[in-house]
Amino acid sequence: MNLIIIGPQGSGKSTQAELLAKKVNLSHLETGELYRRIAKENSLLGKKIKQFLEKGQLVSDRVHNKVLREEIKKPKYKNGFVLDGSPRTLRQAKSQPFKTDRVFYLDVSDEENIKRLMKRGREDDTPKLIARRLQLYHQKTEPVLDYYRQQGILEKVDGEKPIEEIYQDIVTR
């Protein structure tokens, strides 16, 4: 079973994906963490991903698909996974190298996301990069929601509730 948690940066995707993965006994696959790990490598791919991250840009579809395809070959994902941070574009959604069973969309306002991201304090959470990532989210990622909605596998969840309430909304669907 392959599940996706989708939403803007700061919506709590990783928190909910981690909780859900434990509940359904699957591995949690966080593309943001994966990218940050690769970006630290002194490799051509690492340098390329680092450039995308430093500019607040989305990793290209081609690079994304290559990284994801390699990652899901690992034994820990053989029974499926809970994915967060992907897909970020309609093209990524349409070309994923796996079948998606369910998508949980964490709906959170930009104002709330900005507040949360500023508290998080990661080095790529500057006001300028946050604004850029939210703009990209609206432009590139929101069309993905319609794609999954048309397939009948999208579940919209109020992402501004307390963590435990969001989790309960997800597991009762």
Coordinates of C-alpha atoms in Angstrom, one line a residue:
M1 CA 0.0 0.0 0.0
N2 CA 1.3 3.4 -1.0
L3 CA -0.1 6.5 0.8
I4 CA 0.7 10.1 0.2
I5 CA 0.5 13.1 2.6
I6 CA 0.4 16.3 0.6
G7 CA 0.2 19.9 1.6
P8 CA 2.2 23.2 1.6
Q9 CA 5.4 23.5 3.5
G10 CA 4.6 23.8 7.2
S11 CA 1.4 21.9 7.0
G12 CA 2.6 19.1 9.1
K13 CA 3.1 16.5 6.4
S14 CA 6.1 14.8 8.0
T15 CA 4.5 14.7 11.4
Q16 CA 1.3 13.1 10.1
A17 CA 3.2 10.8 7.7
E18 CA 5.3 9.5 10.6
L19 CA 2.3 8.8 12.7
L20 CA 0.4 7.1 9.9
A21 CA 3.4 5.0 8.9
K22 CA 3.6 3.6 12.4
K23 CA -0.1 3.0 12.5
V24 CA -0.2 1.0 9.2
N25 CA 3.3 -0.5 9.7
L26 CA 4.9 1.0 6.6
S27 CA 8.1 3.0 6.1
H28 CA 8.0 6.8 6.0
L29 CA 9.5 8.3 2.9
E30 CA 10.2 12.0 3.2
T31 CA 11.5 13.5 -0.1
G32 CA 12.6 16.7 1.6
E33 CA 14.8 14.9 4.0
L34 CA 16.1 12.7 1.2
Y35 CA 17.0 15.7 -0.9
R36 CA 18.7 17.4 2.1
R37 CA 20.8 14.2 2.7
I38 CA 21.8 13.9 -1.0
A39 CA 22.6 17.7 -1.2
K40 CA 25.3 17.1 1.5
E41 CA 27.0 14.5 -0.7
N42 CA 30.0 15.6 -2.8
S43 CA 28.5 14.2 -6.0
L44 CA 27.1 15.7 -9.2
L45 CA 23.6 14.8 -8.1
G46 CA 24.2 16.2 -4.6
K47 CA 25.5 19.5 -6.1
K48 CA 22.5 19.7 -8.5
I49 CA 20.0 19.2 -5.7
K50 CA 21.8 21.6 -3.4
Q51 CA 21.4 24.3 -6.1
F52 CA 17.7 23.8 -6.3
L53 CA 17.3 23.9 -2.5
E54 CA 19.4 27.0 -2.1
K55 CA 17.3 28.9 -4.6
G56 CA 14.0 27.8 -3.1
Q57 CA 13.2 26.0 -6.3
L58 CA 11.5 22.6 -6.9
V59 CA 13.9 19.8 -7.8
S60 CA 13.3 19.2 -11.5
D61 CA 10.9 16.4 -12.5
R62 CA 13.6 14.4 -14.1
V63 CA 15.9 14.5 -11.1
H64 CA 13.0 13.9 -8.7
N65 CA 11.8 10.8 -10.6
K66 CA 15.4 9.4 -10.7
V67 CA 15.9 9.9 -7.0
L68 CA 12.5 8.5 -6.1
R69 CA 12.8 5.5 -8.4
E70 CA 16.1 4.5 -6.8
E71 CA 14.9 5.1 -3.3
I72 CA 11.8 2.9 -3.5
K73 CA 14.0 0.0 -4.6
K74 CA 15.3 -0.4 -1.1
P75 CA 13.9 -3.4 0.8
K76 CA 12.3 -1.3 3.5
Y77 CA 9.7 0.0 1.0
K78 CA 8.8 -3.5 -0.4
N79 CA 5.4 -3.5 1.3
G80 CA 4.7 0.1 0.5
F81 CA 5.3 3.4 2.2
V82 CA 3.8 6.7 3.4
L83 CA 5.3 9.4 1.2
D84 CA 5.4 13.1 2.0
G85 CA 6.9 16.0 0.0
S86 CA 6.0 14.4 -3.3
P87 CA 4.7 14.8 -5.9
R88 CA 5.2 18.5 -6.3
T89 CA 4.1 18.8 -9.9
L90 CA 1.4 17.3 -12.1
R91 CA 4.1 15.7 -14.2
Q92 CA 5.6 14.0 -11.1
A93 CA 2.2 12.7 -10.1
K94 CA 1.5 11.3 -13.6
S95 CA 4.9 9.7 -13.9
Q96 CA 5.3 8.2 -10.4
P97 CA 7.0 4.7 -10.5
F98 CA 4.3 3.3 -8.2
K99 CA 0.6 3.0 -7.7
T100 CA -1.0 5.4 -5.3
D101 CA -3.7 4.0 -3.1
R102 CA -4.7 7.1 -1.1
V103 CA -3.8 10.8 -0.8
F104 CA -4.4 12.9 2.3
Y105 CA -4.3 16.6 1.6
L106 CA -3.5 18.8 4.7
D107 CA -5.3 22.1 4.0
V108 CA -3.5 25.0 5.8
S109 CA -3.6 28.7 5.1
D110 CA -0.5 30.6 3.9
E111 CA -0.6 32.7 7.1
E112 CA -0.5 29.6 9.3
N113 CA 2.2 28.0 7.2
I114 CA 4.4 31.1 7.4
K115 CA 4.0 31.2 11.2
R116 CA 4.9 27.5 11.5
L117 CA 7.9 27.7 9.2
M118 CA 9.4 30.7 11.0
K119 CA 9.3 28.8 14.3
R120 CA 10.9 25.7 12.7
G121 CA 14.1 27.5 12.1
R122 CA 15.7 25.4 9.4
E123 CA 18.4 27.2 7.4
D124 CA 16.3 27.2 4.3
D125 CA 13.3 28.8 6.1
T126 CA 14.1 32.4 5.4
P127 CA 11.1 34.8 4.7
K128 CA 12.2 35.1 1.0
L129 CA 12.5 31.3 0.4
I130 CA 9.3 30.6 2.3
A131 CA 7.4 33.1 0.1
R132 CA 9.0 31.5 -3.0
R133 CA 8.1 28.0 -1.9
L134 CA 4.5 28.9 -1.1
Q135 CA 4.2 30.6 -4.5
L136 CA 5.5 27.5 -6.2
Y137 CA 3.2 25.3 -4.2
H138 CA 0.1 27.3 -5.4
Q139 CA 1.3 27.3 -8.9
K140 CA 2.8 23.8 -9.4
T141 CA 1.4 21.6 -6.6
E142 CA -2.2 22.6 -6.3
P143 CA -3.1 21.1 -9.8
V144 CA -1.9 17.7 -8.3
L145 CA -4.9 17.9 -5.9
D146 CA -7.4 17.9 -8.8
Y147 CA -5.5 15.0 -10.5
Y148 CA -6.0 12.8 -7.4
R149 CA -9.5 14.2 -6.8
Q150 CA -10.5 13.0 -10.3
Q151 CA -9.1 9.5 -9.4
G152 CA -11.3 9.4 -6.3
I153 CA -8.4 8.9 -3.9
L154 CA -8.0 12.4 -2.4
E155 CA -9.0 13.0 1.2
K156 CA -9.1 16.7 2.3
V157 CA -8.1 17.2 6.0
D158 CA -8.2 20.4 8.0
G159 CA -4.5 20.8 8.7
E160 CA -5.0 23.7 11.2
K161 CA -6.4 21.5 14.0
P162 CA -4.1 20.1 16.8
I163 CA -1.8 17.3 15.6
E164 CA -3.8 14.5 17.3
E165 CA -7.1 15.6 15.8
I166 CA -5.6 15.7 12.3
Y167 CA -4.2 12.2 12.9
Q168 CA -7.6 11.0 14.0
D169 CA -9.2 12.5 10.9
I170 CA -6.7 10.7 8.7
V171 CA -6.9 7.2 10.3
T172 CA -10.8 7.3 10.4
R173 CA -11.0 7.7 6.6

